[in-house]
mmCIF file of C-alpha atoms in Angstrom:
data_model
loop_
_atom_site.group_PDB
_atom_site.id
_atom_site.type_symbol
_atom_site.label_atom_id
_atom_site.label_comp_id
_atom_site.label_asym_id
_atom_site.label_seq_id
_atom_site.Cartn_x
_atom_site.Cartn_y
_atom_site.Cartn_z
ATOM 1 C CA UNK A 95 11.820 -6.828 -39.047
ATOM 2 C CA UNK A 96 9.133 -4.341 -40.067
ATOM 3 C CA UNK A 97 6.004 -6.123 -38.824
ATOM 4 C CA UNK A 98 4.922 -8.674 -36.230
ATOM 5 C CA UNK A 99 1.792 -10.770 -36.733
ATOM 6 C CA UNK A 100 0.655 -12.759 -33.747
ATOM 7 C CA UNK A 101 -2.386 -14.638 -32.552
ATOM 8 C CA UNK A 102 -4.836 -12.162 -30.985
ATOM 9 C CA UNK A 103 -3.680 -11.705 -27.367
ATOM 10 C CA UNK A 104 -5.550 -11.617 -24.057
ATOM 11 C CA UNK A 105 -5.028 -9.494 -20.951
ATOM 12 C CA UNK A 106 -5.097 -11.762 -17.913
ATOM 13 C CA UNK A 107 -5.311 -8.955 -15.331
ATOM 14 C CA UNK A 108 -6.802 -5.476 -15.617
ATOM 15 C CA UNK A 109 -9.077 -2.902 -14.002
ATOM 16 C CA UNK A 110 -11.910 -1.388 -16.020
ATOM 17 C CA UNK A 111 -13.455 0.445 -13.046
ATOM 18 C CA UNK A 112 -17.141 1.220 -13.634
ATOM 19 C CA UNK A 113 -19.838 3.562 -14.885
ATOM 20 C CA UNK A 114 -18.524 6.513 -16.938
ATOM 21 C CA UNK A 115 -14.969 5.124 -17.050
ATOM 22 C CA UNK A 116 -16.102 2.079 -19.022
ATOM 23 C CA UNK A 117 -16.548 4.225 -22.138
ATOM 24 C CA UNK A 118 -12.764 4.785 -22.104
ATOM 25 C CA UNK A 119 -11.326 1.614 -20.643
ATOM 26 C CA UNK A 120 -13.321 -1.049 -22.488
ATOM 27 C CA UNK A 121 -12.632 0.197 -26.053
ATOM 28 C CA UNK A 122 -8.971 0.795 -25.167
ATOM 29 C CA UNK A 123 -8.605 -2.859 -24.220
ATOM 30 C CA UNK A 124 -10.877 -4.268 -26.941
ATOM 31 C CA UNK A 125 -8.757 -2.648 -29.674
ATOM 32 C CA UNK A 126 -6.114 -5.380 -29.317
ATOM 33 C CA UNK A 127 -7.228 -7.991 -26.748
ATOM 34 C CA UNK A 128 -9.896 -10.643 -27.355
ATOM 35 C CA UNK A 129 -10.468 -11.388 -23.654
ATOM 36 C CA UNK A 130 -9.508 -9.944 -20.300
ATOM 37 C CA UNK A 131 -9.668 -11.035 -16.688
ATOM 38 C CA UNK A 132 -11.576 -8.187 -15.011
ATOM 39 C CA UNK A 133 -10.676 -7.249 -11.452
ATOM 40 C CA UNK A 134 -13.600 -7.031 -8.997
ATOM 41 C CA UNK A 135 -12.381 -4.277 -6.631
ATOM 42 C CA UNK A 136 -15.157 -1.808 -7.343
ATOM 43 C CA UNK A 137 -16.923 0.262 -4.703
ATOM 44 C CA UNK A 138 -18.764 -1.765 -3.484
ATOM 45 C CA UNK A 139 -16.776 -4.831 -4.585
ATOM 46 C CA UNK A 140 -18.129 -7.661 -6.748
ATOM 47 C CA UNK A 141 -18.711 -10.338 -4.113
ATOM 48 C CA UNK A 142 -21.376 -12.620 -5.591
ATOM 49 C CA UNK A 143 -22.616 -14.111 -8.841
ATOM 50 C CA UNK A 144 -25.420 -11.606 -9.270
ATOM 51 C CA UNK A 145 -23.059 -8.635 -9.013
ATOM 52 C CA UNK A 146 -20.568 -10.266 -11.377
ATOM 53 C CA UNK A 147 -23.285 -10.853 -13.975
ATOM 54 C CA UNK A 148 -24.512 -7.246 -13.728
ATOM 55 C CA UNK A 149 -20.952 -5.913 -14.041
ATOM 56 C CA UNK A 150 -20.335 -8.109 -17.092
ATOM 57 C CA UNK A 151 -23.435 -6.636 -18.726
ATOM 58 C CA UNK A 152 -22.215 -3.067 -18.095
ATOM 59 C CA UNK A 153 -18.849 -3.906 -19.659
ATOM 60 C CA UNK A 154 -20.456 -5.552 -22.675
ATOM 61 C CA UNK A 155 -22.648 -2.473 -23.165
ATOM 62 C CA UNK A 156 -19.473 -0.360 -23.433
ATOM 63 C CA UNK A 157 -17.869 -2.493 -26.156
ATOM 64 C CA UNK A 158 -17.277 -0.837 -29.533
ATOM 65 C CA UNK A 159 -19.754 -1.720 -32.278
ATOM 66 C CA UNK A 160 -19.068 -5.149 -33.793
ATOM 67 C CA UNK A 161 -16.496 -5.968 -31.119
ATOM 68 C CA UNK A 162 -16.304 -9.594 -30.005
ATOM 69 C CA UNK A 163 -14.325 -8.731 -26.876
ATOM 70 C CA UNK A 164 -15.173 -11.043 -23.963
ATOM 71 C CA UNK A 165 -14.810 -9.953 -20.330
ATOM 72 C CA UNK A 166 -13.889 -12.793 -17.968
ATOM 73 C CA UNK A 167 -15.350 -12.022 -14.564
ATOM 74 C CA UNK A 168 -13.920 -12.550 -11.102
ATOM 75 C CA UNK A 169 -15.281 -12.653 -7.564
ATOM 76 C CA UNK A 170 -13.806 -10.544 -4.779
ATOM 77 C CA UNK A 171 -13.073 -12.773 -1.793
ATOM 78 C CA UNK A 172 -13.915 -11.560 1.712
ATOM 79 C CA UNK A 173 -14.021 -13.242 5.087
ATOM 80 C CA UNK A 174 -17.759 -13.668 4.491
ATOM 81 C CA UNK A 175 -17.315 -15.628 1.234
ATOM 82 C CA UNK A 176 -18.746 -19.153 1.445
ATOM 83 C CA UNK A 177 -18.436 -22.367 -0.526
ATOM 84 C CA UNK A 178 -21.979 -21.725 -1.782
ATOM 85 C CA UNK A 179 -20.844 -18.360 -3.178
ATOM 86 C CA UNK A 180 -18.186 -20.236 -5.140
ATOM 87 C CA UNK A 181 -20.703 -22.754 -6.464
ATOM 88 C CA UNK A 182 -23.103 -19.985 -7.506
ATOM 89 C CA UNK A 183 -20.341 -17.991 -9.192
ATOM 90 C CA UNK A 184 -19.047 -21.024 -11.047
ATOM 91 C CA UNK A 185 -22.568 -21.813 -12.284
ATOM 92 C CA UNK A 186 -22.946 -18.201 -13.466
ATOM 93 C CA UNK A 187 -19.794 -18.408 -15.573
ATOM 94 C CA UNK A 188 -17.469 -16.457 -13.288
ATOM 95 C CA UNK A 189 -13.949 -17.405 -14.316
ATOM 96 C CA UNK A 190 -11.899 -16.973 -11.121
ATOM 97 C CA UNK A 191 -11.748 -15.495 -7.624
ATOM 98 C CA UNK A 192 -9.423 -12.734 -6.442
ATOM 99 C CA UNK A 193 -7.656 -12.633 -3.094
ATOM 100 C CA UNK A 194 -6.635 -9.207 -1.861
ATOM 101 C CA UNK A 195 -5.072 -8.972 1.580
ATOM 102 C CA UNK A 196 -7.022 -6.160 3.258
ATOM 103 C CA UNK A 197 -5.417 -2.799 2.534
ATOM 104 C CA UNK A 198 -2.967 -4.100 -0.081
ATOM 105 C CA UNK A 199 -4.097 -1.856 -2.941
ATOM 106 C CA UNK A 200 -6.866 0.376 -4.312
ATOM 107 C CA UNK A 201 -10.336 -0.479 -2.968
ATOM 108 C CA UNK A 202 -9.096 -3.447 -0.942
ATOM 109 C CA UNK A 203 -10.215 -2.371 2.528
ATOM 110 C CA UNK A 204 -13.111 -4.862 2.456
ATOM 111 C CA UNK A 205 -10.824 -7.764 1.555
ATOM 112 C CA UNK A 206 -9.373 -10.645 3.510
ATOM 113 C CA UNK A 207 -7.926 -10.655 6.992
ATOM 114 C CA UNK A 208 -6.759 -14.004 8.324
ATOM 115 C CA UNK A 209 -6.148 -15.784 5.013
ATOM 116 C CA UNK A 210 -6.209 -19.250 6.605
ATOM 117 C CA UNK A 211 -9.889 -18.702 7.408
ATOM 118 C CA UNK A 212 -10.584 -18.960 3.688
ATOM 119 C CA UNK A 213 -9.159 -22.462 3.307
ATOM 120 C CA UNK A 214 -12.685 -23.995 3.045
ATOM 121 C CA UNK A 215 -13.341 -21.558 0.181
ATOM 122 C CA UNK A 216 -10.081 -22.562 -1.511
ATOM 123 C CA UNK A 217 -11.156 -26.187 -1.181
ATOM 124 C CA UNK A 218 -14.436 -25.384 -2.933
ATOM 125 C CA UNK A 219 -12.531 -23.563 -5.683
ATOM 126 C CA UNK A 220 -10.178 -26.506 -6.139
ATOM 127 C CA UNK A 221 -13.153 -28.844 -6.571
ATOM 128 C CA UNK A 222 -14.860 -26.483 -9.009
ATOM 129 C CA UNK A 223 -11.682 -25.839 -10.995
ATOM 130 C CA UNK A 224 -11.833 -22.075 -10.385
ATOM 131 C CA UNK A 225 -8.420 -20.380 -10.342
ATOM 132 C CA UNK A 226 -7.339 -18.309 -7.351
ATOM 133 C CA UNK A 227 -5.799 -14.980 -8.357
ATOM 134 C CA UNK A 228 -3.590 -13.509 -5.651
ATOM 135 C CA UNK A 229 -2.330 -10.020 -4.934
ATOM 136 C CA UNK A 230 0.699 -11.350 -3.121
ATOM 137 C CA UNK A 231 1.760 -8.836 -0.496
ATOM 138 C CA UNK A 232 1.531 -8.789 3.255
ATOM 139 C CA UNK A 233 0.203 -5.553 4.744
ATOM 140 C CA UNK A 234 1.802 -5.586 8.197
ATOM 141 C CA UNK A 235 3.032 -2.099 9.038
ATOM 142 C CA UNK A 236 6.384 -3.343 10.283
ATOM 143 C CA UNK A 237 7.244 -5.038 6.965
ATOM 144 C CA UNK A 238 9.168 -2.834 4.535
ATOM 145 C CA UNK A 239 7.091 -2.140 1.424
ATOM 146 C CA UNK A 240 9.880 -3.477 -0.804
ATOM 147 C CA UNK A 241 9.841 -6.804 1.072
ATOM 148 C CA UNK A 242 6.098 -7.425 1.208
ATOM 149 C CA UNK A 243 5.921 -9.722 -1.803
ATOM 150 C CA UNK A 244 8.833 -11.836 -0.590
ATOM 151 C CA UNK A 245 7.310 -12.194 2.885
ATOM 152 C CA UNK A 246 3.907 -13.098 1.407
ATOM 153 C CA UNK A 247 5.479 -15.996 -0.488
ATOM 154 C CA UNK A 248 6.989 -17.370 2.701
ATOM 155 C CA UNK A 249 4.045 -16.839 5.029
ATOM 156 C CA UNK A 250 0.977 -17.372 2.809
ATOM 157 C CA UNK A 251 1.566 -18.415 -0.794
ATOM 158 C CA UNK A 252 3.775 -21.429 -0.144
ATOM 159 C CA UNK A 253 1.317 -22.842 2.463
ATOM 160 C CA UNK A 254 -1.679 -22.311 0.129
ATOM 161 C CA UNK A 255 0.040 -24.096 -2.747
ATOM 162 C CA UNK A 256 1.091 -26.949 -0.448
ATOM 163 C CA UNK A 257 -2.399 -27.333 1.058
ATOM 164 C CA UNK A 258 -4.226 -27.246 -2.295
ATOM 165 C CA UNK A 259 -1.941 -28.884 -4.851
ATOM 166 C CA UNK A 260 -4.588 -28.981 -7.598
ATOM 167 C CA UNK A 261 -5.872 -25.435 -7.104
ATOM 168 C CA UNK A 262 -4.818 -23.250 -10.007
ATOM 169 C CA UNK A 263 -3.068 -20.209 -8.555
ATOM 170 C CA UNK A 264 -2.068 -17.088 -10.472
ATOM 171 C CA UNK A 265 0.501 -14.964 -8.649
ATOM 172 C CA UNK A 266 -0.548 -11.598 -10.035
ATOM 173 C CA UNK A 267 1.733 -8.782 -11.228
ATOM 174 C CA UNK A 268 4.900 -10.273 -9.767
ATOM 175 C CA UNK A 269 7.783 -7.902 -9.070
ATOM 176 C CA UNK A 270 10.665 -9.809 -7.485
ATOM 177 C CA UNK A 271 13.287 -12.436 -8.222
ATOM 178 C CA UNK A 272 11.832 -14.445 -5.321
ATOM 179 C CA UNK A 273 8.473 -14.567 -7.103
ATOM 180 C CA UNK A 274 10.124 -15.661 -10.343
ATOM 181 C CA UNK A 275 11.940 -18.425 -8.492
ATOM 182 C CA UNK A 276 8.841 -19.591 -6.604
ATOM 183 C CA UNK A 277 6.640 -19.806 -9.700
ATOM 184 C CA UNK A 278 9.382 -21.419 -11.774
ATOM 185 C CA UNK A 279 9.869 -24.171 -9.219
ATOM 186 C CA UNK A 280 6.179 -24.723 -8.444
ATOM 187 C CA UNK A 281 3.900 -27.218 -10.177
ATOM 188 C CA UNK A 282 2.055 -26.500 -13.397
ATOM 189 C CA UNK A 283 -0.930 -25.424 -11.272
ATOM 190 C CA UNK A 284 0.946 -22.176 -10.467
ATOM 191 C CA UNK A 285 1.454 -19.349 -12.961
ATOM 192 C CA UNK A 286 2.094 -15.609 -12.872
ATOM 193 C CA UNK A 287 1.237 -12.411 -14.719
ATOM 194 C CA UNK A 288 3.753 -9.651 -15.393
ATOM 195 C CA UNK A 289 2.943 -6.014 -16.156
ATOM 196 C CA UNK A 290 4.602 -3.694 -18.681
ATOM 197 C CA UNK A 291 5.636 -1.261 -15.941
ATOM 198 C CA UNK A 292 7.536 -3.896 -13.990
ATOM 199 C CA UNK A 293 9.334 -5.012 -17.155
ATOM 200 C CA UNK A 294 10.178 -1.499 -18.345
ATOM 201 C CA UNK A 295 10.871 0.310 -15.071
ATOM 202 C CA UNK A 296 12.478 -0.046 -11.663
ATOM 203 C CA UNK A 297 12.293 2.049 -8.502
ATOM 204 C CA UNK A 298 14.733 4.630 -9.900
ATOM 205 C CA UNK A 299 11.980 5.510 -12.367
ATOM 206 C CA UNK A 300 9.683 6.211 -9.439
ATOM 207 C CA UNK A 301 12.009 8.098 -7.115
ATOM 208 C CA UNK A 302 15.092 9.576 -8.820
ATOM 209 C CA UNK A 303 14.749 13.273 -9.622
ATOM 210 C CA UNK A 304 11.543 13.561 -7.614
ATOM 211 C CA UNK A 305 8.570 11.290 -7.084
ATOM 212 C CA UNK A 306 6.819 10.417 -10.349
ATOM 213 C CA UNK A 307 3.221 9.674 -9.362
ATOM 214 C CA UNK A 308 2.195 8.200 -12.710
ATOM 215 C CA UNK A 309 4.767 5.430 -12.232
ATOM 216 C CA UNK A 310 3.400 4.605 -8.784
ATOM 217 C CA UNK A 311 1.701 1.230 -8.620
ATOM 218 C CA UNK A 312 1.212 -1.587 -6.144
ATOM 219 C CA UNK A 313 3.118 -3.778 -5.827
ATOM 220 C CA UNK A 314 5.622 -0.942 -5.974
ATOM 221 C CA UNK A 315 8.470 -0.932 -8.503
ATOM 222 C CA UNK A 316 11.520 -2.757 -7.159
ATOM 223 C CA UNK A 317 15.283 -2.430 -7.637
ATOM 224 C CA UNK A 318 16.793 -3.106 -11.061
ATOM 225 C CA UNK A 319 18.015 -6.598 -10.126
ATOM 226 C CA UNK A 320 14.383 -7.687 -9.650
ATOM 227 C CA UNK A 321 13.391 -6.007 -12.907
ATOM 228 C CA UNK A 322 16.134 -7.975 -14.648
ATOM 229 C CA UNK A 323 14.850 -11.251 -13.183
ATOM 230 C CA UNK A 324 11.420 -10.533 -14.693
ATOM 231 C CA UNK A 325 12.937 -9.668 -18.049
ATOM 232 C CA UNK A 326 15.087 -12.792 -18.015
ATOM 233 C CA UNK A 327 12.164 -15.114 -17.338
ATOM 234 C CA UNK A 328 9.951 -13.703 -20.111
ATOM 235 C CA UNK A 329 12.938 -13.860 -22.464
ATOM 236 C CA UNK A 330 13.329 -17.530 -21.549
ATOM 237 C CA UNK A 331 9.918 -18.349 -23.010
ATOM 238 C CA UNK A 332 8.701 -20.057 -19.846
ATOM 239 C CA UNK A 333 5.031 -21.007 -20.243
ATOM 240 C CA UNK A 334 4.317 -20.251 -16.566
ATOM 241 C CA UNK A 335 4.476 -16.468 -17.096
ATOM 242 C CA UNK A 336 1.993 -14.520 -19.207
ATOM 243 C CA UNK A 337 0.612 -11.094 -20.000
ATOM 244 C CA UNK A 338 -1.381 -9.182 -17.404
ATOM 245 C CA UNK A 339 -1.245 -5.409 -17.682
ATOM 246 C CA UNK A 340 -2.818 -4.502 -14.340
ATOM 247 C CA UNK A 341 -3.964 -1.430 -16.258
ATOM 248 C CA UNK A 342 -5.635 0.784 -13.651
ATOM 249 C CA UNK A 343 -7.110 4.162 -14.554
ATOM 250 C CA UNK A 344 -7.021 7.121 -12.189
ATOM 251 C CA UNK A 345 -7.813 10.756 -12.944
ATOM 252 C CA UNK A 346 -4.778 13.050 -13.036
ATOM 253 C CA UNK A 347 -5.859 14.978 -9.939
ATOM 254 C CA UNK A 348 -6.080 11.751 -7.931
ATOM 255 C CA UNK A 349 -2.582 10.667 -8.944
ATOM 256 C CA UNK A 350 -0.951 14.058 -8.492
ATOM 257 C CA UNK A 351 -1.835 14.679 -4.863
ATOM 258 C CA UNK A 352 -0.934 13.523 -1.370
ATOM 259 C CA UNK A 353 -2.999 10.362 -1.829
ATOM 260 C CA UNK A 354 -1.026 9.286 -4.878
ATOM 261 C CA UNK A 355 -3.446 6.579 -6.008
ATOM 262 C CA UNK A 356 -1.672 3.386 -7.072
ATOM 263 C CA UNK A 357 -2.006 2.208 -10.645
ATOM 264 C CA UNK A 358 -0.713 2.710 -14.182
ATOM 265 C CA UNK A 359 -3.181 3.100 -17.038
ATOM 266 C CA UNK A 360 -1.481 1.123 -19.805
ATOM 267 C CA UNK A 361 -4.451 -0.144 -21.848
ATOM 268 C CA UNK A 362 -4.050 2.648 -24.383
ATOM 269 C CA UNK A 363 -0.709 1.243 -25.584
ATOM 270 C CA UNK A 364 -0.486 -2.153 -23.883
ATOM 271 C CA UNK A 365 0.512 -4.504 -26.687
ATOM 272 C CA UNK A 366 2.931 -1.919 -28.079
ATOM 273 C CA UNK A 367 4.598 -1.620 -24.654
ATOM 274 C CA UNK A 368 5.140 -5.357 -24.484
ATOM 275 C CA UNK A 369 6.510 -5.358 -28.046
ATOM 276 C CA UNK A 370 8.985 -2.715 -26.901
ATOM 277 C CA UNK A 371 10.098 -5.004 -24.075
ATOM 278 C CA UNK A 372 10.630 -8.023 -26.294
ATOM 279 C CA UNK A 373 12.531 -5.959 -28.863
ATOM 280 C CA UNK A 374 14.786 -4.695 -26.072
ATOM 281 C CA UNK A 375 15.303 -8.330 -25.076
ATOM 282 C CA UNK A 376 16.322 -9.152 -28.640
ATOM 283 C CA UNK A 377 13.605 -11.656 -29.532
ATOM 284 C CA UNK A 378 10.173 -10.365 -30.568
ATOM 285 C CA UNK A 379 9.233 -13.917 -31.609
ATOM 286 C CA UNK A 380 8.751 -14.703 -27.900
ATOM 287 C CA UNK A 381 5.960 -12.112 -27.648
ATOM 288 C CA UNK A 382 3.264 -14.373 -29.124
ATOM 289 C CA UNK A 383 3.599 -17.105 -26.518
ATOM 290 C CA UNK A 384 3.644 -14.630 -23.637
ATOM 291 C CA UNK A 385 0.771 -12.517 -24.956
ATOM 292 C CA UNK A 386 -1.448 -14.978 -26.799
ATOM 293 C CA UNK A 387 -0.869 -18.578 -25.747
ATOM 294 C CA UNK A 388 0.436 -19.284 -22.246
ATOM 295 C CA UNK A 389 -2.382 -17.548 -20.379
ATOM 296 C CA UNK A 390 -5.130 -19.268 -22.346
ATOM 297 C CA UNK A 391 -3.394 -22.605 -21.847
ATOM 298 C CA UNK A 392 -3.104 -22.046 -18.102
ATOM 299 C CA UNK A 393 -6.789 -21.141 -17.755
ATOM 300 C CA UNK A 394 -7.803 -24.117 -19.912
ATOM 301 C CA UNK A 395 -9.409 -21.872 -22.535
ATOM 302 C CA UNK A 396 -9.012 -22.136 -26.307
ATOM 303 C CA UNK A 397 -6.399 -19.961 -27.923
ATOM 304 C CA UNK A 398 -7.855 -17.156 -30.031
ATOM 305 C CA UNK A 399 -8.176 -17.881 -33.733
ATOM 306 C CA UNK A 400 -7.669 -14.347 -35.065
ATOM 307 C CA UNK A 401 -4.476 -12.338 -35.469
ATOM 308 C CA UNK A 402 -3.225 -8.796 -34.995
ATOM 309 C CA UNK A 403 -0.307 -7.098 -36.710
ATOM 310 C CA UNK A 404 2.131 -4.611 -35.231
ATOM 311 C CA UNK A 405 4.171 -2.515 -37.644
ATOM 312 C CA UNK A 406 7.409 -0.675 -37.040
ATOM 313 C CA UNK A 407 6.258 2.923 -36.804
ATOM 314 C CA UNK A 408 7.583 5.321 -34.167
ATOM 315 C CA UNK A 409 4.853 7.160 -32.287
ATOM 316 C CA UNK A 410 4.464 9.060 -29.054
ATOM 317 C CA UNK A 411 2.159 7.966 -26.250
ATOM 318 C CA UNK A 412 -0.230 10.886 -25.564
ATOM 319 C CA UNK A 413 0.581 13.179 -22.676
ATOM 320 C CA UNK A 414 -2.998 12.876 -21.478
ATOM 321 C CA UNK A 415 -6.414 11.485 -22.322
ATOM 322 C CA UNK A 416 -9.533 13.580 -21.794
ATOM 323 C CA UNK A 417 -12.601 11.631 -20.711
ATOM 324 C CA UNK A 418 -16.169 12.430 -21.728
ATOM 325 C CA UNK A 419 -16.764 14.365 -18.510
ATOM 326 C CA UNK A 420 -13.695 16.555 -19.146
ATOM 327 C CA UNK A 421 -11.492 14.764 -16.613
ATOM 328 C CA UNK A 422 -7.858 14.302 -17.635
ATOM 329 C CA UNK A 423 -6.034 10.990 -17.236
ATOM 330 C CA UNK A 424 -2.307 10.457 -17.831
ATOM 331 C CA UNK A 425 -1.534 7.132 -19.538
ATOM 332 C CA UNK A 426 1.477 5.046 -18.629
ATOM 333 C CA UNK A 427 4.606 6.040 -20.594
ATOM 334 C CA UNK A 428 2.992 9.389 -21.460
ATOM 335 C CA UNK A 429 5.041 11.436 -23.899
ATOM 336 C CA UNK A 430 7.499 8.636 -24.606
ATOM 337 C CA UNK A 431 8.205 7.140 -28.018
ATOM 338 C CA UNK A 432 7.392 3.526 -28.873
ATOM 339 C CA UNK A 433 8.670 1.779 -31.980
ATOM 340 C CA UNK A 434 5.723 -0.552 -32.666
ATOM 341 C CA UNK A 435 2.116 0.355 -33.405
ATOM 342 C CA UNK A 436 -0.989 -1.788 -33.828
ATOM 343 C CA UNK A 437 -1.790 -1.735 -37.537
ATOM 344 C CA UNK A 438 -5.475 -0.940 -37.052
ATOM 345 C CA UNK A 439 -4.548 2.071 -34.916
ATOM 346 C CA UNK A 440 -2.314 3.744 -37.498
#
């Protein structure tokens, strides 16, 4: 097979950041995705309809000329979020709300403590038909970082799903066999996104031969048996699992220091990375459902009408990207060769 034509895909989980970074991140995503669910963990976070609308306008201003790319906005839940906030956001066209346990990832310090306190908000979301997007990790210091997703399922996710059976829940960027099992066995109101890094890598790629900061993300890469569970479920063609890059830009100097900011910037080669995965799995025909259909179906949105074409053409992911202000950023899979390339990018 020398080319793959598929319905134009969507990215159901990514980070654009804000201000000067939008000139890089928005065009990188718009080159191959028609829509994207935009994470709200800015500084300060996007906590109400007015802020979401203003952020949408900044993203739209950064779109390439003639681009029809559509950002789908989200609200950042806090312990101060009210049912009225949900109603206002829904009326303003905000697509979903994001639950970060406080301290779980980048810019999440203002997020939720005491998740059960938000049950009235979840009830309002269920009534409005607004999906709940969950970063599913506990943050207790005594819980091993490799077990935090598993423990979150047991202590928080299962009770939320049981209490709100008609609330659409997206278990974001899943990393474990336990997450695969939970989502697979749950109702059709529960789905999950999977990133390219968690399909392509495992914790050996983070730790063996020295720490590799540009492979550091949260949730952290897990052992290869969990990676295989993710690969198996996307290879199965299950409609409950769909594309979400969790692309998250950080300047090189912020990744390569003691802080080691979490996040992989994959937007620059996202659809090609997923094509690489499905070729490794031996069935590139499964890519279209995962990338272009199952997410739209879950969100109750129309599938895109256009198409994109990937051609077999070996190319190397750049070692770095230089932003307009001169800052360097290292993309995910930097320096490595991919076998598929978006036709328009050749």
